[in-house]
Short mmCIF file of C-alpha atoms in Angstrom, two decimals:
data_model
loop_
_atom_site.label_atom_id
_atom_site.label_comp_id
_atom_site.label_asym_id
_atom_site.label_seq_id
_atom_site.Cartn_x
_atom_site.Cartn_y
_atom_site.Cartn_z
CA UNK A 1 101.38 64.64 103.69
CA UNK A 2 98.57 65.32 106.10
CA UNK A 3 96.36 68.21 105.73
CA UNK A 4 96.52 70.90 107.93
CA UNK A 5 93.57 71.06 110.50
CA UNK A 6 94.36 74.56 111.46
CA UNK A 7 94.76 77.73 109.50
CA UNK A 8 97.55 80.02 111.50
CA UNK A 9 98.54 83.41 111.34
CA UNK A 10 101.27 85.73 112.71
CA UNK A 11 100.47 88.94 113.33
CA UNK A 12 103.12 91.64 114.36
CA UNK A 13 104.49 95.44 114.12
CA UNK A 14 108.19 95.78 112.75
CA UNK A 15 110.12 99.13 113.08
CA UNK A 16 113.60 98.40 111.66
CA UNK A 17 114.31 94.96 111.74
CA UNK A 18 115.83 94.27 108.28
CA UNK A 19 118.46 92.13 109.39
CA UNK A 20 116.54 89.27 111.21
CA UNK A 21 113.30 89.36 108.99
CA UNK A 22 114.03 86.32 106.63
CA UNK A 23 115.09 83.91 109.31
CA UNK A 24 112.14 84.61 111.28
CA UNK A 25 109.72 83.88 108.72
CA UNK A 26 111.64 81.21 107.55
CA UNK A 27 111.60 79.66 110.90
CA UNK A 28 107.99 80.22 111.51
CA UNK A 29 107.23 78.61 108.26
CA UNK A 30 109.26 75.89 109.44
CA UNK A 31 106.89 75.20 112.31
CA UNK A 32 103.85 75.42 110.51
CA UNK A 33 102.69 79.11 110.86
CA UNK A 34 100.70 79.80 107.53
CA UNK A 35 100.29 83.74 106.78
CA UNK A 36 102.07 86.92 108.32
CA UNK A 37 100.01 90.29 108.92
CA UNK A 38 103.26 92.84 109.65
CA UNK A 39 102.76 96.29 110.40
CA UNK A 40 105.61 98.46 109.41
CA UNK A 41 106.30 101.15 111.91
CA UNK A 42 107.93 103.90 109.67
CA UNK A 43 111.20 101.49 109.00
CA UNK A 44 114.22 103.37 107.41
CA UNK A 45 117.04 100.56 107.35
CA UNK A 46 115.65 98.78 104.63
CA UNK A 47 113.11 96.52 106.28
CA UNK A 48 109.76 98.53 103.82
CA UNK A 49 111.18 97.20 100.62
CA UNK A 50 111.60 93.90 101.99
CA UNK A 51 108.76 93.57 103.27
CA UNK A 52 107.24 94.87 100.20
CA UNK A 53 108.95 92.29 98.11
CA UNK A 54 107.88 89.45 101.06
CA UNK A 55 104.11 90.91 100.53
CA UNK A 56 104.37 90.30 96.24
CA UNK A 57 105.40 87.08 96.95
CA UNK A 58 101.94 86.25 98.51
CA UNK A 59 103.84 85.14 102.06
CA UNK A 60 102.79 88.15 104.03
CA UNK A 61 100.73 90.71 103.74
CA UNK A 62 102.71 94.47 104.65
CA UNK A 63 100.47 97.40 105.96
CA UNK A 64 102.69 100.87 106.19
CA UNK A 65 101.47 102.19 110.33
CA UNK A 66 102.29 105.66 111.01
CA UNK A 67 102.39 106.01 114.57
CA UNK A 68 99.59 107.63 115.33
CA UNK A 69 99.61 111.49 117.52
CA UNK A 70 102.45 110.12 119.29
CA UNK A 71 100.99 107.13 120.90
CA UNK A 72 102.08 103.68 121.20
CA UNK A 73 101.64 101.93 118.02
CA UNK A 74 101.56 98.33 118.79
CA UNK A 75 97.90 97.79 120.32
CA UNK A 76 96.20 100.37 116.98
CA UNK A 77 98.28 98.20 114.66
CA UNK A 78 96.83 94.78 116.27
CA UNK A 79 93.24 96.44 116.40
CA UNK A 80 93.40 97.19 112.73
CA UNK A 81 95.05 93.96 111.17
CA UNK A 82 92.14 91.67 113.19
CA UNK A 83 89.13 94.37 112.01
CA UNK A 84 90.22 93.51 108.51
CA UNK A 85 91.36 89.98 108.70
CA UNK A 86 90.16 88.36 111.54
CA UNK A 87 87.59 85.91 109.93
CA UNK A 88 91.01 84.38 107.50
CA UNK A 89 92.35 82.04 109.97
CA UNK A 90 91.35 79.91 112.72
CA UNK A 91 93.83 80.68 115.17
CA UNK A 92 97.06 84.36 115.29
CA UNK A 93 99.77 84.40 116.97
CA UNK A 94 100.47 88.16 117.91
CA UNK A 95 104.48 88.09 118.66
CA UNK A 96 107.33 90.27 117.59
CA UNK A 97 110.75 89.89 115.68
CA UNK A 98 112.48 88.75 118.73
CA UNK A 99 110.42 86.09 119.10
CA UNK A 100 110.41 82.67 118.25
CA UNK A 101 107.62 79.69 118.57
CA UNK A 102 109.59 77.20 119.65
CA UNK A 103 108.75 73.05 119.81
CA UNK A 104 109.68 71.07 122.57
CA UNK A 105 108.78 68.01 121.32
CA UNK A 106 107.61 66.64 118.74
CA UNK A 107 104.39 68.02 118.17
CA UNK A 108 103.21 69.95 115.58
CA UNK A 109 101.90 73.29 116.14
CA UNK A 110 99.04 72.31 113.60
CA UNK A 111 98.13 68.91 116.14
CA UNK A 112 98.29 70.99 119.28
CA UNK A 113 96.14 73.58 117.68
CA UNK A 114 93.44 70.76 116.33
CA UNK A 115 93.52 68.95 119.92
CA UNK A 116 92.42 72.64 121.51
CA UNK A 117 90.07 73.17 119.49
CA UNK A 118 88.09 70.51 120.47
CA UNK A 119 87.59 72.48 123.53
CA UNK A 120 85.08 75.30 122.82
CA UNK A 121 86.04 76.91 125.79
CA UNK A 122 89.22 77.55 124.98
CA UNK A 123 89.86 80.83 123.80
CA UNK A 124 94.03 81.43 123.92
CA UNK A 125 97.19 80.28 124.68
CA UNK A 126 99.75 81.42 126.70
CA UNK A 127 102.91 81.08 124.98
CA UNK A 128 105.64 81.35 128.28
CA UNK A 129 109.04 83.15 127.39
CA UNK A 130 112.54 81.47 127.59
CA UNK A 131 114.92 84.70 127.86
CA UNK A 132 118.24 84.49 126.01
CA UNK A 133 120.46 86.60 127.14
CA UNK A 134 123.57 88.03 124.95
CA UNK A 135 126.07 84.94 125.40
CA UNK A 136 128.44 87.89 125.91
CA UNK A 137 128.44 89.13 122.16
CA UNK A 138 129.58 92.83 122.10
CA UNK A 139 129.21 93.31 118.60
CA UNK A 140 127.11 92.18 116.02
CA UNK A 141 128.40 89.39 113.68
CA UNK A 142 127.28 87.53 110.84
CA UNK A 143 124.98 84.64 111.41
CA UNK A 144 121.62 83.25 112.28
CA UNK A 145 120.13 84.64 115.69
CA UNK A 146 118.95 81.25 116.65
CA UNK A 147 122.96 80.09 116.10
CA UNK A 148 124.72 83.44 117.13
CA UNK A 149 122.82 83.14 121.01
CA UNK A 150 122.41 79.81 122.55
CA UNK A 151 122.56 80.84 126.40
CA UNK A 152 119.42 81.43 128.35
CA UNK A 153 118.11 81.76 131.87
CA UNK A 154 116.82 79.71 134.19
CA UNK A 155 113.10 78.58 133.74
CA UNK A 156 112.14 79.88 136.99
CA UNK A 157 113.38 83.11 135.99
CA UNK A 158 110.28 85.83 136.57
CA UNK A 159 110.43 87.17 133.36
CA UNK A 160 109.67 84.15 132.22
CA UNK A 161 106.13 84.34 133.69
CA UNK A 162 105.59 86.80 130.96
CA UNK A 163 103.87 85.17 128.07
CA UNK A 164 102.07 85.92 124.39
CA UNK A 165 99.12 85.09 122.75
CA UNK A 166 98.04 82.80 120.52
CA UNK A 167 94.37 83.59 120.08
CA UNK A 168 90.98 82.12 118.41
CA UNK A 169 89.97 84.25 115.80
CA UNK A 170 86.23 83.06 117.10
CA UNK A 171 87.01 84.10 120.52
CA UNK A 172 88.92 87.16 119.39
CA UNK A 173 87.05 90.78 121.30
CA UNK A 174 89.74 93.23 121.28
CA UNK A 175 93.14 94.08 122.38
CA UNK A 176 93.52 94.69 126.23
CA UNK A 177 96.05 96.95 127.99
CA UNK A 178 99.05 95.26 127.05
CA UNK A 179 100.66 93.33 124.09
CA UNK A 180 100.71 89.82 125.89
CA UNK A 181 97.07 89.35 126.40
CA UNK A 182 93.62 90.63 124.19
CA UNK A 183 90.32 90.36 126.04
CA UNK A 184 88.25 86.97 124.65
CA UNK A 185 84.57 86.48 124.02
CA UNK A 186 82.28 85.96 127.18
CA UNK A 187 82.51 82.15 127.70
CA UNK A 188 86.33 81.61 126.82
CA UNK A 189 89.58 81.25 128.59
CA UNK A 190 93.41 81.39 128.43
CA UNK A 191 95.14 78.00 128.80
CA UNK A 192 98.48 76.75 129.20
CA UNK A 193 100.39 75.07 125.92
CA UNK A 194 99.31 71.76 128.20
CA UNK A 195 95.70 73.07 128.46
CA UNK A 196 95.97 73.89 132.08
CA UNK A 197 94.35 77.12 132.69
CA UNK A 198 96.46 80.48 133.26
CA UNK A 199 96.53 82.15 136.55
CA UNK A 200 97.89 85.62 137.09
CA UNK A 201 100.56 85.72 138.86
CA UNK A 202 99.76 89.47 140.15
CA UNK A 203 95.77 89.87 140.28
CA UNK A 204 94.30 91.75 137.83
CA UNK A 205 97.84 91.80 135.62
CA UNK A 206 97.34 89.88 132.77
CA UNK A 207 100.47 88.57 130.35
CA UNK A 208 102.35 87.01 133.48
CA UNK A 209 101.31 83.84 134.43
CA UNK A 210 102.17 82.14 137.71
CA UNK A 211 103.93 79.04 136.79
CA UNK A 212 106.10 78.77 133.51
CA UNK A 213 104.81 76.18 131.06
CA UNK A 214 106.92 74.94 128.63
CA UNK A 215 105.33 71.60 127.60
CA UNK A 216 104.95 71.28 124.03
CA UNK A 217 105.99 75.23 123.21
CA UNK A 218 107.54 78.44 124.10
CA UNK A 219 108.39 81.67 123.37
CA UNK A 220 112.31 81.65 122.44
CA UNK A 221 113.05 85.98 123.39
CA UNK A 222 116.32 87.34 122.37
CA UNK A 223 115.07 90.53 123.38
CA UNK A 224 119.02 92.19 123.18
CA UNK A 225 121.27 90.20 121.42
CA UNK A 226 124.63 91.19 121.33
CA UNK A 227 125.05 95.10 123.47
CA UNK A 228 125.50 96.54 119.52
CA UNK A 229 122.28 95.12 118.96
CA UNK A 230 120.36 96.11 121.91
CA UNK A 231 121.85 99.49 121.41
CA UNK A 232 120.28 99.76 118.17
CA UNK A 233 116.85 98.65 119.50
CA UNK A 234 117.26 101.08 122.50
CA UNK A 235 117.61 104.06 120.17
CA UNK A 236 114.96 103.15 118.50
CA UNK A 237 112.19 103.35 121.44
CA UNK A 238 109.44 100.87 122.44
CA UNK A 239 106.15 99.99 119.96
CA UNK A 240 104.43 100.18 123.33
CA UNK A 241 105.44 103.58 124.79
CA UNK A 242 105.59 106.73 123.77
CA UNK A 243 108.62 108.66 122.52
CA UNK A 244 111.16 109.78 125.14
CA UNK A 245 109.10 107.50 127.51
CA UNK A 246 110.75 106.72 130.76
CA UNK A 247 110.15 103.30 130.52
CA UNK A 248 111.87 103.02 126.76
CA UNK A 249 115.01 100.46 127.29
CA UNK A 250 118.24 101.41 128.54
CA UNK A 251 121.48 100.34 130.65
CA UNK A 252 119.51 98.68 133.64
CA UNK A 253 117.30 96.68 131.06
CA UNK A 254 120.24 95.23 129.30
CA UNK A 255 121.66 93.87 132.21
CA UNK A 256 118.29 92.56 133.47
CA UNK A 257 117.61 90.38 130.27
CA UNK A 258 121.45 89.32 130.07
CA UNK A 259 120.38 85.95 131.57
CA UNK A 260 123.63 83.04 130.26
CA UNK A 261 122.62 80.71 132.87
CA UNK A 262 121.98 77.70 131.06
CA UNK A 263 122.83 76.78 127.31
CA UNK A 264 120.39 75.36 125.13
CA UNK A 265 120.65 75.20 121.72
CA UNK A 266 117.74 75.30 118.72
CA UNK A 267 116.60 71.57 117.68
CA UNK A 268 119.26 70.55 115.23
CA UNK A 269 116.68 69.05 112.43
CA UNK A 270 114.32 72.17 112.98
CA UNK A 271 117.48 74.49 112.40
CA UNK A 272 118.50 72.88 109.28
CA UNK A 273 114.90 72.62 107.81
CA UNK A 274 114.90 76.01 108.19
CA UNK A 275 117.68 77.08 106.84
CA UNK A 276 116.48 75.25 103.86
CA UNK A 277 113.95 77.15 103.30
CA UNK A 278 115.53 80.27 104.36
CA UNK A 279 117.83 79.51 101.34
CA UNK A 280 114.53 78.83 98.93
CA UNK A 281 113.10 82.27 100.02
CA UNK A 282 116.18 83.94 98.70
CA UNK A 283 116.65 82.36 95.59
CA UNK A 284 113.05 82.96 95.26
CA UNK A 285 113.47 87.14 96.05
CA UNK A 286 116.85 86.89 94.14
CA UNK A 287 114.44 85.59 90.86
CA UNK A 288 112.51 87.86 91.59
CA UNK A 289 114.68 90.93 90.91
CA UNK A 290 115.07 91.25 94.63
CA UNK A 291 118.60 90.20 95.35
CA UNK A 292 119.67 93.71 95.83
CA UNK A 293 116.86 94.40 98.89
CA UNK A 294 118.44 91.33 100.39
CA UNK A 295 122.21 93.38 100.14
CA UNK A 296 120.22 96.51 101.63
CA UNK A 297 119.13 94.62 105.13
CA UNK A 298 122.84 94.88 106.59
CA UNK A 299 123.15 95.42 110.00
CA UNK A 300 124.26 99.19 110.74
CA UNK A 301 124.72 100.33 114.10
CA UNK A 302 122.30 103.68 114.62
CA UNK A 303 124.76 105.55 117.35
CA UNK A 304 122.31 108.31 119.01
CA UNK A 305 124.41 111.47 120.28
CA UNK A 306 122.77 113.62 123.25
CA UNK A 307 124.33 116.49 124.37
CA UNK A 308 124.61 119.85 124.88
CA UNK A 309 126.94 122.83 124.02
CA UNK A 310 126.85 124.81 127.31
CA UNK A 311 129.62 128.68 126.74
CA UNK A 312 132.26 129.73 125.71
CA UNK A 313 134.85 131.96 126.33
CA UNK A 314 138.31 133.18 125.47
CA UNK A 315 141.29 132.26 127.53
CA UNK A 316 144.34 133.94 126.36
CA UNK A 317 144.96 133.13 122.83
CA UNK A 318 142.31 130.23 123.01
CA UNK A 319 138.85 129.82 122.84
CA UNK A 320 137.53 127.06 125.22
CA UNK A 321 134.26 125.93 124.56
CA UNK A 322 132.81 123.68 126.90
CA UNK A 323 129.27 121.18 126.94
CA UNK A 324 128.49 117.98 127.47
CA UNK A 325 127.55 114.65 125.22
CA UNK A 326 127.61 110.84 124.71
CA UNK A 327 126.92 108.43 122.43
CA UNK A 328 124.38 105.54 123.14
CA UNK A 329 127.26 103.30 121.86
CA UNK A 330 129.50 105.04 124.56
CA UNK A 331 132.12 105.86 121.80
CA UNK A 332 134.68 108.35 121.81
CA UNK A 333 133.63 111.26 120.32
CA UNK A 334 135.07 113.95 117.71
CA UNK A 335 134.65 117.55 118.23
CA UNK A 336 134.38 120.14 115.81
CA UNK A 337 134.36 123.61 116.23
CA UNK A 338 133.29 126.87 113.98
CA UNK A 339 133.70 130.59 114.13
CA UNK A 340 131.51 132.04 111.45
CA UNK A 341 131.48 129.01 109.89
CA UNK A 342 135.30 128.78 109.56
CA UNK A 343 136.65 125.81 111.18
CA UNK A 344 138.87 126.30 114.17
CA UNK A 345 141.60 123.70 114.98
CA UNK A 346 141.25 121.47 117.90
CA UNK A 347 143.87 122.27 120.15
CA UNK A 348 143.23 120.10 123.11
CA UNK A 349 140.25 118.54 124.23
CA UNK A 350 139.24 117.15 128.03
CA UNK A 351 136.71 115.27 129.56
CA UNK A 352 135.11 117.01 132.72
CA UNK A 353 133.02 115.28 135.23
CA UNK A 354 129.30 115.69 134.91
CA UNK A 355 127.26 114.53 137.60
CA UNK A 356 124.18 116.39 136.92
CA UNK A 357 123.77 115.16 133.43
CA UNK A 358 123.86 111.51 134.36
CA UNK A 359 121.19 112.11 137.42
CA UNK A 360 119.29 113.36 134.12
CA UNK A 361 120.43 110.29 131.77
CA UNK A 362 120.77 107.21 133.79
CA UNK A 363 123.13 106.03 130.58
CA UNK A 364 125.49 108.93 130.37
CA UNK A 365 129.14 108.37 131.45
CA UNK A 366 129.83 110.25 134.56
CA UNK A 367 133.04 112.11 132.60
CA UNK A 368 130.55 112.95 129.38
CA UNK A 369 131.38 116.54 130.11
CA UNK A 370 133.76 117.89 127.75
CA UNK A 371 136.07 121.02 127.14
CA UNK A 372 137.71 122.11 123.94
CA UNK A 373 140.25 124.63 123.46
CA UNK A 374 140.73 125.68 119.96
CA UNK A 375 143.83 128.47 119.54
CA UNK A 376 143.26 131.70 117.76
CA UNK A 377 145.63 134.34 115.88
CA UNK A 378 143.78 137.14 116.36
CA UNK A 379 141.11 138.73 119.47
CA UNK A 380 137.34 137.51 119.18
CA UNK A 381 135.39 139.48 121.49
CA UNK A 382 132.07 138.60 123.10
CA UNK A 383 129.80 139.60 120.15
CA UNK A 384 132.21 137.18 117.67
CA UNK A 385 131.52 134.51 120.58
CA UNK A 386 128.15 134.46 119.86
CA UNK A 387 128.74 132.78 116.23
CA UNK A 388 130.68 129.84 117.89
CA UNK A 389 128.94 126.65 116.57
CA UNK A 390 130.07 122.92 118.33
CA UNK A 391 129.61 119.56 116.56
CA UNK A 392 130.09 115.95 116.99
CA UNK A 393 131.23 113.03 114.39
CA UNK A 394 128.26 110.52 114.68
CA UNK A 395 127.37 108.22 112.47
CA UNK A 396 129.50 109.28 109.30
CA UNK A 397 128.61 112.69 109.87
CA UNK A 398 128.93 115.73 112.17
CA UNK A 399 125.64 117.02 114.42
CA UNK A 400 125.46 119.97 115.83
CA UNK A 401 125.05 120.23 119.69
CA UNK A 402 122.10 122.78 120.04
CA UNK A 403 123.40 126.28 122.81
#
C-alpha cells in the first residue's frame, strides 16, 4: 500500500441526522478522508449518542454546539473546530451530511491533494455541486442515500455554480460570510479540482463559481431527498439562519432542488467498498456495546403543527369553535376539544378557506381553516366559553392551539 501524502479532515455541524451518519462516514472513509471534526447542534433523534460512540472509537472527534444567542451556528462552530485543530491536518474539507466527495475518475483524493500542494499558491478548492433531486420518493424508505436517489440535474444547472471548500490548513485565516468559502492567507488562491483558478460568477459573491468543474471531483448534494425527508429538514431550520428566518426552507425550495433530469448512479466498486466498511463500522459499534444506538437512529418523521384557535361560540345546542392549522407534512388533522377540561365530542368538523393565513405562511393549504361543532346537553354561557381549550393529534400526541 502506498503511504498517504496528505493528512485530510472533514469538518462539519450536524443537527439531527441520525439516520444518514454511518454511510457518510463510511463513504468518506472510502475515498480517503482521514479524521471527522462534527459539531452537534443540540440533536434529539439520536444522532449525540452516536456520535458519542463514533468519537470513543477514535474516528471522529464530537464537540456538543449550543447555538449561540440565537445566531446561526454553522460559521462559530467552523471558527472553533480550526482554533483548536487546525495545525492536525494538511488539508479540511468543511461540508455537511448531505454531501458527498465524489470521484470521477480514478484519482485518489490523497494524489490530487499531493499534486496541489506542490503549488504554494494554492490555498483551496472549490468542490462544484451535482444536485440530486428526489427521484420522486414521497416517503422515506429503507436504504442507502447514495442507492435510494440516483437522478440529478443538468451540469449547467446554476445551483451547481455553488461550491465548498476544501482548504489548506497553512492557508487557513478565518471563515468568511458564508459556508462555501473561508478567507485564505495573503498570497493564496481558490482553484478548480483541475487547478484552474475560480472566478465569481457574481462579483464580490464568493461560493458560486462561474463555470462548473467536475474533473476529478464533486460535491454529490441530496439536499431533500424524498418530500418526508425534506420535510423533516425544513422543520428543523437552517445551521446558517436564524430561527423563524425567512429564508429557512420551504415549499418553493423543494421544488427548486427537485432536479431528475439526468440519472447517474454512484461508481459501482466505490459503492460496494463502502458498504464494506459500512458493515465493519457496525460490527465494530455492535462489539462495542453499541448495537442498540444503531436501533435508536430510525428515521421518524418530525410533523410541525402551526395554527391558531381563533372563538367560539354557541349555536343552538352546539358549540362551534373555529381556528386555523396545518401540518408541515400537510396531513389531515384530529381535533380535540375541552370544556373545563372535560372532553366534548366531535360532532362535525369543516374546513374553511383561509386566505389570509397562507399570504402569512407561503406553505399553508388555502382550506387550513377549520370549524368544529361539538353538541352539548346543557346551556354554556359566555363566561363557561372562556374555558374552551382546542387541540390537535401531532406526532403521537395532542398540542394545544394557543387563543
Amino acid at each position: 500500500m502506498v503511504a498517504k501524502q496528505c493528512s485530510t479532515a472533514i469538518v462539519a455541524i450536524f443537527k439531527d441526522e441520525a439516520p444518514y451518519i454511518l454511510e457518510w462516514i463510511a463513504f468518506h472513509l472510502t475515498i480517503g478522508i482521514d479524521f471527522f471534526y462534527i459539531a452537534d447542534n443540540e440533536s434529539s433523534d439520536g444522532t449525540t449518542a452516536l456520535l458519542e460512540a463514533l468519537d470513543k472509537l477514535k474516528i471522529i472527534k464530537h464537540i456538543r454546539f449550543r447555538t449561540p444567542n440565537d445566531s446561526p451556528p454553522q460559521l462559530p462552530a467552523y471558527e472553533k473546530i480550526m482554533l483548536e485543530n487546525k495545525d492536525k491536518h494538511d488539508w479540511f474539507a468543511f461540508i455537511d451530511a448531505d454531501e458527498f466527495i465524489m470521484p470521477q475518475s480514478g484519482r485518489s483524493l490523497d494524489s490530487l491533494l499531493a499534486d496541489i500542494s506542490t503549488d504554494n499558491k494554492i490555498g483551496a478548492i472549490g468542490l462544484n455541486w451535482a444536485v440530486y433531486g428526489s427521484s420522486n420518493e414521497r416517503k422515506y424508505r429503507d436504504g442507502l442515500v447514495l442507492e435510494r436517489f440516483q437522478s440529478r440535474g443538468e451540469k449547467t444547472l446554476t445551483l451547481n455554480k455553488h461550491f465548498k471548500s476544501l482548504v489548506r490548513s497553512k492557508a487557513y485565516e478565518k471563515t468568511a460570510g458564508n459556508p462555501h468559502s473561508f478567507k485564505l492567507k495573503e498570497g493564496f488562491h481558490y482553484v478548480h479540482t483541475d487547478s484552474r483558478p475560480i472566478t465569481n460568477l457574481v462579483p464580490d459573491v464568493d461560493g458560486l463559481s462561474k463555470d462548473v468543474c467536475w474533473g476529478l471531483f464533486r460535491l454529490n448534494h441530496y439536499v431533500i431527498k424524498s418530500y418526508e425527508e425534506f420535510t423533516n429538514k425544513k422543520n428543523r431550520g437552517r445551521a446558517t439562519k436564524v430561527v423563524n428566518s425567512q429564508e429557512n426552507r420551504n415549499e418553493s425550495f423543494f421544488h427548486e432542488h427537485d432536479v431528475n433530469d439526468v440519472t447517474e448512479k454512484v461508481n459501482a466498486d466505490i459503492l460496494a467498498s463502502m458498504k464494506e466498511r459500512l458493515d465493519a463500522l457496525k460490527v465494530t459499534l455492535a462489539s462495542n456495546n453499541s448495537s442498540d444506538i444503531i436501533t435508536n437512529t430510525a428515521f421518524v418523521l418530525n410533523d410541525r403543527l402551526y395554527g391558531c384557535y381563533d372563538s367560539s361560540k354557541t349555536q343552538g345546542q352546539s358549540i362551534e369553535v373555529r381556528g386555523w392549522a396545518f401540518s408541515s407534512a400537510k396531513n389531515d388533522l384530529q381535533y380535540c376539544v375541552r370544556l373545563h377540561d372535560r372532553e366534548l365530542l366531535i360532532g362535525s368538523s369543516h374546513k374553511i378557506k383561509r386566505p389570509d393565513v397562507q399570504s402569512i405562511y407561503q406553505d399553508a393549504p388555502v382550506d387550513c381553516g377549520f370549524m368544529v361543532s361539538c353538541p352539548i346537553e346543557s346551556t354554556v354561557s359566555e363566561k363557561d366559553l372562556a374555558f374552551i381549550t382546542v387541540f390537535v393529534y401531532i406526532n403521537s400526541r395532542f398540542v394545544e392551539l394557543k387563543n
